[in-house]
Amino acid sequence: MKVFVISKGMPTEKYPLNGIFEFDQAKALAKAGNDVTMLVIDFRSRSYKRKYGFFEYEKDGVKVFELSLPLGIYRRALPLLQHFLVKIYKKAVKSVGKPDVIHAHFYSIAAIASVLTKKFDVPFVVTEHSSKLNRNIKEISKLDVKLAKKAYKNADKVITVSNALAKNLKENFGVDTIVIHNIVDVAHFQYVKRTPKDVFTFVSVGNIIKIKGFDFLIEAFADAFNDDKSVSLKIVGAGPEMGNLKTLVNQRDMNDRIFLLGEVGRDKLEEIYQEGDAFVLASRSETFGVVFIEAMATGLPVIATDCGGPSDFVNEKNGYLIPVDDKKSLVDALVKMRNNAYSFNTLEVSELTVKQFSPENIGNTLTNLFRGIIR
């Protein structure tokens, strides 16, 4: 089966997370026996330094046709972007043949890609990940609502990556979706057996933005372990709230125990997980929560908030699920995890995670779904 995957970007050494969900899924579909081509339309602003133009190449068994232009306004330039995407599509078809299925990720790109199913009569699948839609429709911008409606109206199937997001799409847009969790490339996050150390280390990973709750986590950690220098917290990620977090760490006099490490590549991230004793993220909203899966694949028990995606997979066997923005519950969970992390069956945590979220499992599930809609 020939599958075209439409993406907003491709991961690079400088921007390892750009388009990572789409590329991981493309690789999984290829390993499941499909002929996979990615059509990439990257319109990030000039602040994201990269080469501009049209590029054709192959990466990890996936053929890629990529257009990179520094518009920075891609969601407001729908006709222009659809024009460009049609040109890329025609180039790809000339090179590899017509697809059986087109699969787009995120409503904004799917709204652009919807032109392909109408123009070329190819089955169209949308996978929705966006946290922007994981809320009441009154809190979503009119433009985002318009783009989402356009994307879903033209889709043969809509996939969501969690039950919470599926519920919100049904309530906000009347869309019935299929829940297929994100692929996590668990091969990059290997299990290690840990033994207690002099310093117990919590690991937290995510974009440094308000919705991830790092400010809340720092406050709770400082309250929980104010006088205990045998506990540390490593925060991995980059974003606009980094300055505020540094100020908060200084204010709480935690520079010797809370470490803001910035953004790192997968190899370094695996090392950080493996050196840790537990994982925690106090998100206010998550459509899925890939970082939890990465951490659990290495055997870390986790603390998560009941904020959407993690509610699907965090349970008493792998960690603690607590209310959102409940400081006492987070403080209590941190202390409880500090005292009980080594009572979890960490090998089982890893094995069950790998089985559920592996590329092989998700790749086969998607392949079967695609077969069911081929016209």
Tab-separated table of C-alpha atoms in Angstrom:
chain	number	residue	atom	x	y	z
A	1	MET	CA	0.000	0.000	0.000
A	2	LYS	CA	1.319	3.431	-0.958
A	3	VAL	CA	0.908	6.085	1.765
A	4	PHE	CA	1.631	9.825	1.561
A	5	VAL	CA	2.195	11.393	4.988
A	6	ILE	CA	1.728	15.187	5.152
A	7	SER	CA	3.851	16.957	7.765
A	8	LYS	CA	4.708	20.448	8.982
A	9	GLY	CA	8.400	19.593	9.289
A	10	MET	CA	11.180	17.044	9.594
A	11	PRO	CA	13.408	16.460	12.610
A	12	THR	CA	16.954	17.763	12.229
A	13	GLU	CA	19.999	17.906	14.478
A	14	LYS	CA	19.180	21.526	15.351
A	15	TYR	CA	15.410	20.963	15.734
A	16	PRO	CA	15.087	17.294	16.746
A	17	LEU	CA	11.395	17.550	17.689
A	18	ASN	CA	10.172	19.278	14.517
A	19	GLY	CA	7.839	16.830	12.779
A	20	ILE	CA	8.990	13.976	15.017
A	21	PHE	CA	5.503	12.451	15.485
A	22	GLU	CA	4.896	12.371	11.757
A	23	PHE	CA	8.319	10.968	10.898
A	24	ASP	CA	8.201	8.256	13.567
A	25	GLN	CA	4.822	7.164	12.258
A	26	ALA	CA	6.042	7.211	8.656
A	27	LYS	CA	8.933	4.930	9.603
A	28	ALA	CA	6.573	2.581	11.442
A	29	LEU	CA	4.256	2.393	8.425
A	30	ALA	CA	7.245	1.600	6.223
A	31	LYS	CA	8.343	-1.188	8.574
A	32	ALA	CA	4.796	-2.572	8.432
A	33	GLY	CA	5.313	-3.160	4.711
A	34	ASN	CA	3.940	0.046	3.227
A	35	ASP	CA	5.533	2.252	0.583
A	36	VAL	CA	5.711	5.570	2.465
A	37	THR	CA	6.457	9.054	1.137
A	38	MET	CA	6.439	12.247	3.196
A	39	LEU	CA	5.293	15.587	1.785
A	40	VAL	CA	6.701	18.270	4.056
A	41	ILE	CA	5.596	21.890	3.996
A	42	ASP	CA	7.682	23.888	6.491
A	43	PHE	CA	6.613	27.528	6.875
A	44	ARG	CA	8.173	28.411	10.199
A	45	SER	CA	9.455	31.969	10.504
A	46	ARG	CA	13.016	33.151	9.896
A	47	SER	CA	13.762	32.772	13.590
A	48	TYR	CA	14.116	29.029	12.868
A	49	LYS	CA	17.425	28.983	11.010
A	50	ARG	CA	17.479	26.486	8.125
A	51	LYS	CA	17.948	26.191	4.364
A	52	TYR	CA	15.067	27.372	2.194
A	53	GLY	CA	13.805	25.852	-1.037
A	54	PHE	CA	12.617	22.514	-2.370
A	55	PHE	CA	14.441	19.334	-1.359
A	56	GLU	CA	14.028	15.703	-2.378
A	57	TYR	CA	15.795	13.012	-0.355
A	58	GLU	CA	15.427	9.709	1.506
A	59	LYS	CA	15.734	9.277	5.260
A	60	ASP	CA	15.510	5.987	7.178
A	61	GLY	CA	13.693	4.271	4.325
A	62	VAL	CA	11.187	7.087	3.763
A	63	LYS	CA	11.170	9.194	0.594
A	64	VAL	CA	10.806	12.917	1.425
A	65	PHE	CA	9.640	15.851	-0.711
A	66	GLU	CA	10.133	19.014	1.328
A	67	LEU	CA	9.390	22.686	0.712
A	68	SER	CA	10.810	25.155	3.230
A	69	LEU	CA	9.899	28.866	3.076
A	70	PRO	CA	10.078	31.392	5.956
A	71	LEU	CA	6.527	32.732	5.831
A	72	GLY	CA	5.701	32.323	9.497
A	73	ILE	CA	1.978	32.757	8.722
A	74	TYR	CA	1.106	29.390	7.247
A	75	ARG	CA	-2.273	29.104	8.950
A	76	ARG	CA	-3.400	32.379	7.334
A	77	ALA	CA	-2.186	31.609	3.833
A	78	LEU	CA	-4.358	28.611	3.032
A	79	PRO	CA	-4.842	29.091	-0.757
A	80	LEU	CA	-1.132	29.756	-1.321
A	81	LEU	CA	-0.079	26.781	0.740
A	82	GLN	CA	-2.578	24.509	-0.982
A	83	HIS	CA	-1.147	25.646	-4.313
A	84	PHE	CA	2.376	24.737	-3.151
A	85	LEU	CA	1.240	21.392	-1.736
A	86	VAL	CA	-0.459	20.424	-5.007
A	87	LYS	CA	2.844	21.081	-6.796
A	88	ILE	CA	4.755	18.939	-4.284
A	89	TYR	CA	2.129	16.195	-4.612
A	90	LYS	CA	2.466	16.144	-8.397
A	91	LYS	CA	6.266	15.905	-8.116
A	92	ALA	CA	5.919	12.994	-5.710
A	93	VAL	CA	3.366	11.176	-7.872
A	94	LYS	CA	5.614	11.562	-10.906
A	95	SER	CA	8.472	10.046	-8.909
A	96	VAL	CA	6.833	7.281	-6.852
A	97	GLY	CA	3.261	6.908	-8.173
A	98	LYS	CA	-0.201	7.818	-6.896
A	99	PRO	CA	-0.918	7.060	-3.221
A	100	ASP	CA	-3.650	4.785	-1.928
A	101	VAL	CA	-4.065	6.940	1.201
A	102	ILE	CA	-3.083	10.465	2.305
A	103	HIS	CA	-2.451	10.871	6.030
A	104	ALA	CA	-2.092	14.361	7.543
A	105	HIS	CA	-1.168	15.272	11.117
A	106	PHE	CA	-2.596	18.274	13.010
A	107	TYR	CA	-5.679	20.201	11.871
A	108	SER	CA	-3.751	23.178	10.474
A	109	ILE	CA	-1.743	21.056	8.037
A	110	ALA	CA	-4.733	18.781	7.397
A	111	ALA	CA	-6.790	21.813	6.319
A	112	ILE	CA	-4.122	22.513	3.709
A	113	ALA	CA	-3.869	18.839	2.702
A	114	SER	CA	-7.637	18.517	2.275
A	115	VAL	CA	-7.217	20.006	-1.206
A	116	LEU	CA	-5.498	16.795	-2.286
A	117	THR	CA	-8.376	14.459	-1.492
A	118	LYS	CA	-10.833	16.739	-3.324
A	119	LYS	CA	-8.614	17.365	-6.320
A	120	PHE	CA	-7.203	13.862	-6.781
A	121	ASP	CA	-9.872	11.621	-5.180
A	122	VAL	CA	-7.573	9.877	-2.697
A	123	PRO	CA	-8.782	8.624	0.725
A	124	PHE	CA	-7.801	11.087	3.443
A	125	VAL	CA	-7.018	10.408	7.119
A	126	VAL	CA	-6.298	13.037	9.777
A	127	THR	CA	-4.520	12.375	13.068
A	128	GLU	CA	-5.175	15.089	15.623
A	129	HIS	CA	-2.597	15.821	18.316
A	130	SER	CA	-3.121	19.519	18.983
A	131	SER	CA	-3.554	20.721	22.556
A	132	LYS	CA	-5.192	23.866	21.135
A	133	LEU	CA	-8.316	21.802	20.499
A	134	ASN	CA	-8.230	19.967	23.816
A	135	ARG	CA	-10.530	22.520	25.483
A	136	ASN	CA	-13.981	24.066	25.307
A	137	ILE	CA	-14.774	25.463	21.849
A	138	LYS	CA	-15.300	28.940	23.365
A	139	GLU	CA	-11.597	28.952	24.238
A	140	ILE	CA	-10.480	28.074	20.683
A	141	SER	CA	-9.817	30.890	18.201
A	142	LYS	CA	-12.223	31.363	15.292
A	143	LEU	CA	-9.422	30.686	12.820
A	144	ASP	CA	-8.505	27.391	14.482
A	145	VAL	CA	-12.157	26.339	14.552
A	146	LYS	CA	-12.464	27.146	10.841
A	147	LEU	CA	-9.338	25.163	9.944
A	148	ALA	CA	-10.337	22.195	12.092
A	149	LYS	CA	-13.791	22.042	10.538
A	150	LYS	CA	-12.263	22.143	7.059
A	151	ALA	CA	-9.825	19.346	7.907
A	152	TYR	CA	-12.386	17.012	9.469
A	153	LYS	CA	-15.122	17.667	6.889
A	154	ASN	CA	-12.934	16.262	4.139
A	155	ALA	CA	-11.495	13.319	6.104
A	156	ASP	CA	-12.555	9.711	5.616
A	157	LYS	CA	-11.346	8.989	9.158
A	158	VAL	CA	-10.188	11.169	12.041
A	159	ILE	CA	-7.791	9.692	14.589
A	160	THR	CA	-7.145	11.165	18.033
A	161	VAL	CA	-4.225	10.259	20.258
A	162	SER	CA	-6.199	10.055	23.517
A	163	ASN	CA	-9.721	9.500	24.777
A	164	ALA	CA	-9.808	12.984	26.309
A	165	LEU	CA	-9.070	14.594	22.945
A	166	ALA	CA	-11.629	12.326	21.267
A	167	LYS	CA	-14.258	13.532	23.747
A	168	ASN	CA	-13.453	17.190	23.070
A	169	LEU	CA	-13.533	16.779	19.281
A	170	LYS	CA	-16.927	15.099	19.563
A	171	GLU	CA	-18.299	17.876	21.765
A	172	ASN	CA	-16.734	20.749	19.815
A	173	PHE	CA	-17.011	19.560	16.212
A	174	GLY	CA	-19.419	16.611	16.253
A	175	VAL	CA	-16.640	14.359	14.949
A	176	ASP	CA	-16.528	10.651	15.761
A	177	THR	CA	-12.898	9.624	16.037
A	178	ILE	CA	-10.798	6.509	16.447
A	179	VAL	CA	-8.280	6.561	19.311
A	180	ILE	CA	-4.830	5.370	18.284
A	181	HIS	CA	-2.086	6.450	20.639
A	182	ASN	CA	1.072	8.111	19.425
A	183	ILE	CA	3.991	6.022	18.345
A	184	VAL	CA	6.962	6.303	20.620
A	185	ASP	CA	10.255	5.139	19.164
A	186	VAL	CA	10.963	3.032	22.230
A	187	ALA	CA	14.143	1.627	20.666
A	188	HIS	CA	15.747	4.939	21.662
A	189	PHE	CA	14.733	4.547	25.301
A	190	GLN	CA	16.119	1.295	26.674
A	191	TYR	CA	15.314	-0.199	30.057
A	192	VAL	CA	17.979	-0.155	32.754
A	193	LYS	CA	17.833	-1.688	36.204
A	194	ARG	CA	18.369	1.031	38.796
A	195	THR	CA	19.642	0.872	42.352
A	196	PRO	CA	19.114	3.529	45.027
A	197	LYS	CA	21.737	6.296	45.053
A	198	ASP	CA	22.807	8.981	47.496
A	199	VAL	CA	20.717	11.542	45.608
A	200	PHE	CA	17.213	10.636	44.399
A	201	THR	CA	16.578	12.316	41.023
A	202	PHE	CA	13.233	13.325	39.551
A	203	VAL	CA	13.227	13.950	35.781
A	204	SER	CA	10.755	16.235	33.990
A	205	VAL	CA	10.649	16.893	30.242
A	206	GLY	CA	8.601	19.196	28.011
A	207	ASN	CA	8.348	22.522	26.241
A	208	ILE	CA	8.943	25.305	28.740
A	209	ILE	CA	5.506	26.875	28.421
A	210	LYS	CA	2.782	27.710	30.943
A	211	ILE	CA	0.566	24.770	30.094
A	212	LYS	CA	3.269	22.273	31.124
A	213	GLY	CA	3.137	23.491	34.734
A	214	PHE	CA	6.879	23.666	35.423
A	215	ASP	CA	6.393	26.712	37.654
A	216	PHE	CA	3.892	24.732	39.697
A	217	LEU	CA	6.256	21.733	39.829
A	218	ILE	CA	9.181	23.852	41.059
A	219	GLU	CA	7.041	25.344	43.844
A	220	ALA	CA	5.763	21.897	44.887
A	221	PHE	CA	9.246	20.356	44.777
A	222	ALA	CA	10.646	23.169	46.933
A	223	ASP	CA	7.823	22.691	49.435
A	224	ALA	CA	8.245	18.914	49.503
A	225	PHE	CA	12.029	18.838	49.894
A	226	ASN	CA	12.941	22.211	51.348
A	227	ASP	CA	15.320	20.683	53.918
A	228	ASP	CA	16.247	17.495	52.047
A	229	LYS	CA	19.344	17.871	49.902
A	230	SER	CA	19.279	14.192	48.959
A	231	VAL	CA	16.586	14.885	46.290
A	232	SER	CA	17.091	16.703	42.969
A	233	LEU	CA	14.986	17.672	39.955
A	234	LYS	CA	16.247	17.818	36.357
A	235	ILE	CA	14.044	19.749	33.914
A	236	VAL	CA	14.693	19.203	30.195
A	237	GLY	CA	13.244	21.492	27.546
A	238	ALA	CA	13.300	24.961	26.026
A	239	GLY	CA	10.714	27.685	25.635
A	240	PRO	CA	9.542	31.189	26.513
A	241	GLU	CA	9.050	30.492	30.228
A	242	MET	CA	12.700	29.563	30.841
A	243	GLY	CA	13.583	32.996	32.260
A	244	ASN	CA	10.688	32.842	34.700
A	245	LEU	CA	11.716	29.344	35.832
A	246	LYS	CA	15.289	30.478	36.484
A	247	THR	CA	13.965	33.355	38.583
A	248	LEU	CA	11.702	30.997	40.510
A	249	VAL	CA	14.530	28.542	41.202
A	250	ASN	CA	16.627	31.437	42.544
A	251	GLN	CA	13.776	32.718	44.698
A	252	ARG	CA	13.284	29.296	46.253
A	253	ASP	CA	17.055	28.903	46.773
A	254	MET	CA	17.082	25.626	44.816
A	255	ASN	CA	20.003	26.168	42.424
A	256	ASP	CA	21.874	23.223	43.962
A	257	ARG	CA	18.910	20.836	43.535
A	258	ILE	CA	16.817	21.988	40.548
A	259	PHE	CA	18.666	21.928	37.230
A	260	LEU	CA	17.315	23.521	34.037
A	261	LEU	CA	19.097	21.587	31.285
A	262	GLY	CA	17.591	23.112	28.137
A	263	GLU	CA	16.726	21.096	25.030
A	264	VAL	CA	18.705	17.926	24.351
A	265	GLY	CA	18.823	15.245	21.647
A	266	ARG	CA	17.397	11.753	22.009
A	267	ASP	CA	20.670	10.096	23.017
A	268	LYS	CA	21.250	12.562	25.833
A	269	LEU	CA	17.588	12.390	26.855
A	270	GLU	CA	17.782	8.602	27.125
A	271	GLU	CA	20.815	8.994	29.380
A	272	ILE	CA	18.957	11.481	31.597
A	273	TYR	CA	15.978	9.126	31.934
A	274	GLN	CA	18.247	6.186	32.725
A	275	GLU	CA	20.102	8.129	35.413
A	276	GLY	CA	16.850	9.231	37.041
A	277	ASP	CA	14.784	7.526	39.730
A	278	ALA	CA	11.285	8.793	38.798
A	279	PHE	CA	9.535	11.009	36.257
A	280	VAL	CA	7.110	13.858	36.974
A	281	LEU	CA	5.214	16.337	34.813
A	282	ALA	CA	2.509	18.597	36.226
A	283	SER	CA	0.835	19.508	32.923
A	284	ARG	CA	-2.379	21.474	32.863
A	285	SER	CA	-3.359	19.828	29.561
A	286	GLU	CA	-1.932	16.981	27.455
A	287	THR	CA	-3.424	15.495	24.309
A	288	PHE	CA	-1.147	12.477	24.770
A	289	GLY	CA	2.149	12.770	26.654
A	290	VAL	CA	5.007	11.154	24.716
A	291	VAL	CA	7.535	11.985	27.421
A	292	PHE	CA	5.711	9.757	29.911
A	293	ILE	CA	6.013	6.832	27.495
A	294	GLU	CA	9.706	7.508	26.897
A	295	ALA	CA	10.344	7.615	30.639
A	296	MET	CA	8.344	4.449	31.362
A	297	ALA	CA	10.103	2.612	28.512
A	298	THR	CA	13.343	3.078	30.447
A	299	GLY	CA	11.617	1.768	33.594
A	300	LEU	CA	10.826	5.009	35.417
A	301	PRO	CA	7.657	5.178	37.527
A	302	VAL	CA	5.778	8.430	36.885
A	303	ILE	CA	3.688	11.170	38.469
A	304	ALA	CA	1.109	12.668	36.081
A	305	THR	CA	-1.858	14.993	36.334
A	306	ASP	CA	-5.318	13.884	35.219
A	307	CYS	CA	-5.095	16.357	32.328
A	308	GLY	CA	-6.066	14.305	29.265
A	309	GLY	CA	-3.672	11.909	27.571
A	310	PRO	CA	-1.908	10.481	30.649
A	311	SER	CA	-5.279	9.390	32.031
A	312	ASP	CA	-5.262	6.650	29.359
A	313	PHE	CA	-2.116	4.922	30.582
A	314	VAL	CA	-0.951	6.049	34.039
A	315	ASN	CA	-2.185	3.666	36.741
A	316	GLU	CA	-1.210	2.074	40.046
A	317	LYS	CA	1.238	-0.282	38.302
A	318	ASN	CA	3.393	2.498	36.860
A	319	GLY	CA	2.836	5.573	39.027
A	320	TYR	CA	0.443	8.130	40.469
A	321	LEU	CA	-2.292	10.162	38.749
A	322	ILE	CA	-3.225	13.339	40.607
A	323	PRO	CA	-5.623	16.290	40.022
A	324	VAL	CA	-4.518	19.257	37.894
A	325	ASP	CA	-3.166	22.323	39.748
A	326	ASP	CA	-3.594	20.651	43.149
A	327	LYS	CA	-0.441	21.620	44.992
A	328	LYS	CA	-1.024	19.481	48.076
A	329	SER	CA	-1.618	16.386	45.919
A	330	LEU	CA	1.580	17.062	43.962
A	331	VAL	CA	3.643	17.607	47.120
A	332	ASP	CA	2.226	14.398	48.612
A	333	ALA	CA	2.883	12.449	45.387
A	334	LEU	CA	6.490	13.685	45.202
A	335	VAL	CA	7.161	12.583	48.783
A	336	LYS	CA	5.365	9.283	48.243
A	337	MET	CA	7.360	8.600	45.072
A	338	ARG	CA	10.604	9.492	46.823
A	339	ASN	CA	9.843	6.820	49.412
A	340	ASN	CA	8.313	4.164	47.156
A	341	ALA	CA	9.844	4.410	43.672
A	342	TYR	CA	11.786	1.194	44.140
A	343	SER	CA	8.692	-0.781	45.107
A	344	PHE	CA	7.404	-0.588	41.489
A	345	ASN	CA	8.158	-3.495	39.154
A	346	THR	CA	10.183	-1.332	36.798
A	347	LEU	CA	10.888	-4.112	34.295
A	348	GLU	CA	7.146	-4.708	33.956
A	349	VAL	CA	6.579	-0.950	33.610
A	350	SER	CA	9.016	-0.942	30.695
A	351	GLU	CA	7.773	-4.119	28.998
A	352	LEU	CA	4.087	-3.153	29.073
A	353	THR	CA	4.911	0.325	27.758
A	354	VAL	CA	7.019	-0.998	24.895
A	355	LYS	CA	4.335	-3.506	23.937
A	356	GLN	CA	1.526	-0.933	23.885
A	357	PHE	CA	3.267	1.986	22.172
A	358	SER	CA	5.859	0.334	19.945
A	359	PRO	CA	6.136	1.355	16.277
A	360	GLU	CA	5.283	-2.219	15.286
A	361	ASN	CA	1.985	-2.204	17.176
A	362	ILE	CA	0.845	1.241	16.048
A	363	GLY	CA	2.139	0.723	12.487
A	364	ASN	CA	0.078	-2.440	12.067
A	365	THR	CA	-3.018	-0.796	13.574
A	366	LEU	CA	-2.782	2.118	11.129
A	367	THR	CA	-2.161	-0.193	8.183
A	368	ASN	CA	-5.344	-2.122	8.939
A	369	LEU	CA	-7.318	1.119	9.235
A	370	PHE	CA	-6.004	2.365	5.884
A	371	ARG	CA	-6.914	-0.889	4.162
A	372	GLY	CA	-10.481	-0.443	5.322
A	373	ILE	CA	-10.945	2.917	3.573
A	374	ILE	CA	-9.156	2.406	0.264
A	375	ARG	CA	-11.580	3.186	-2.510
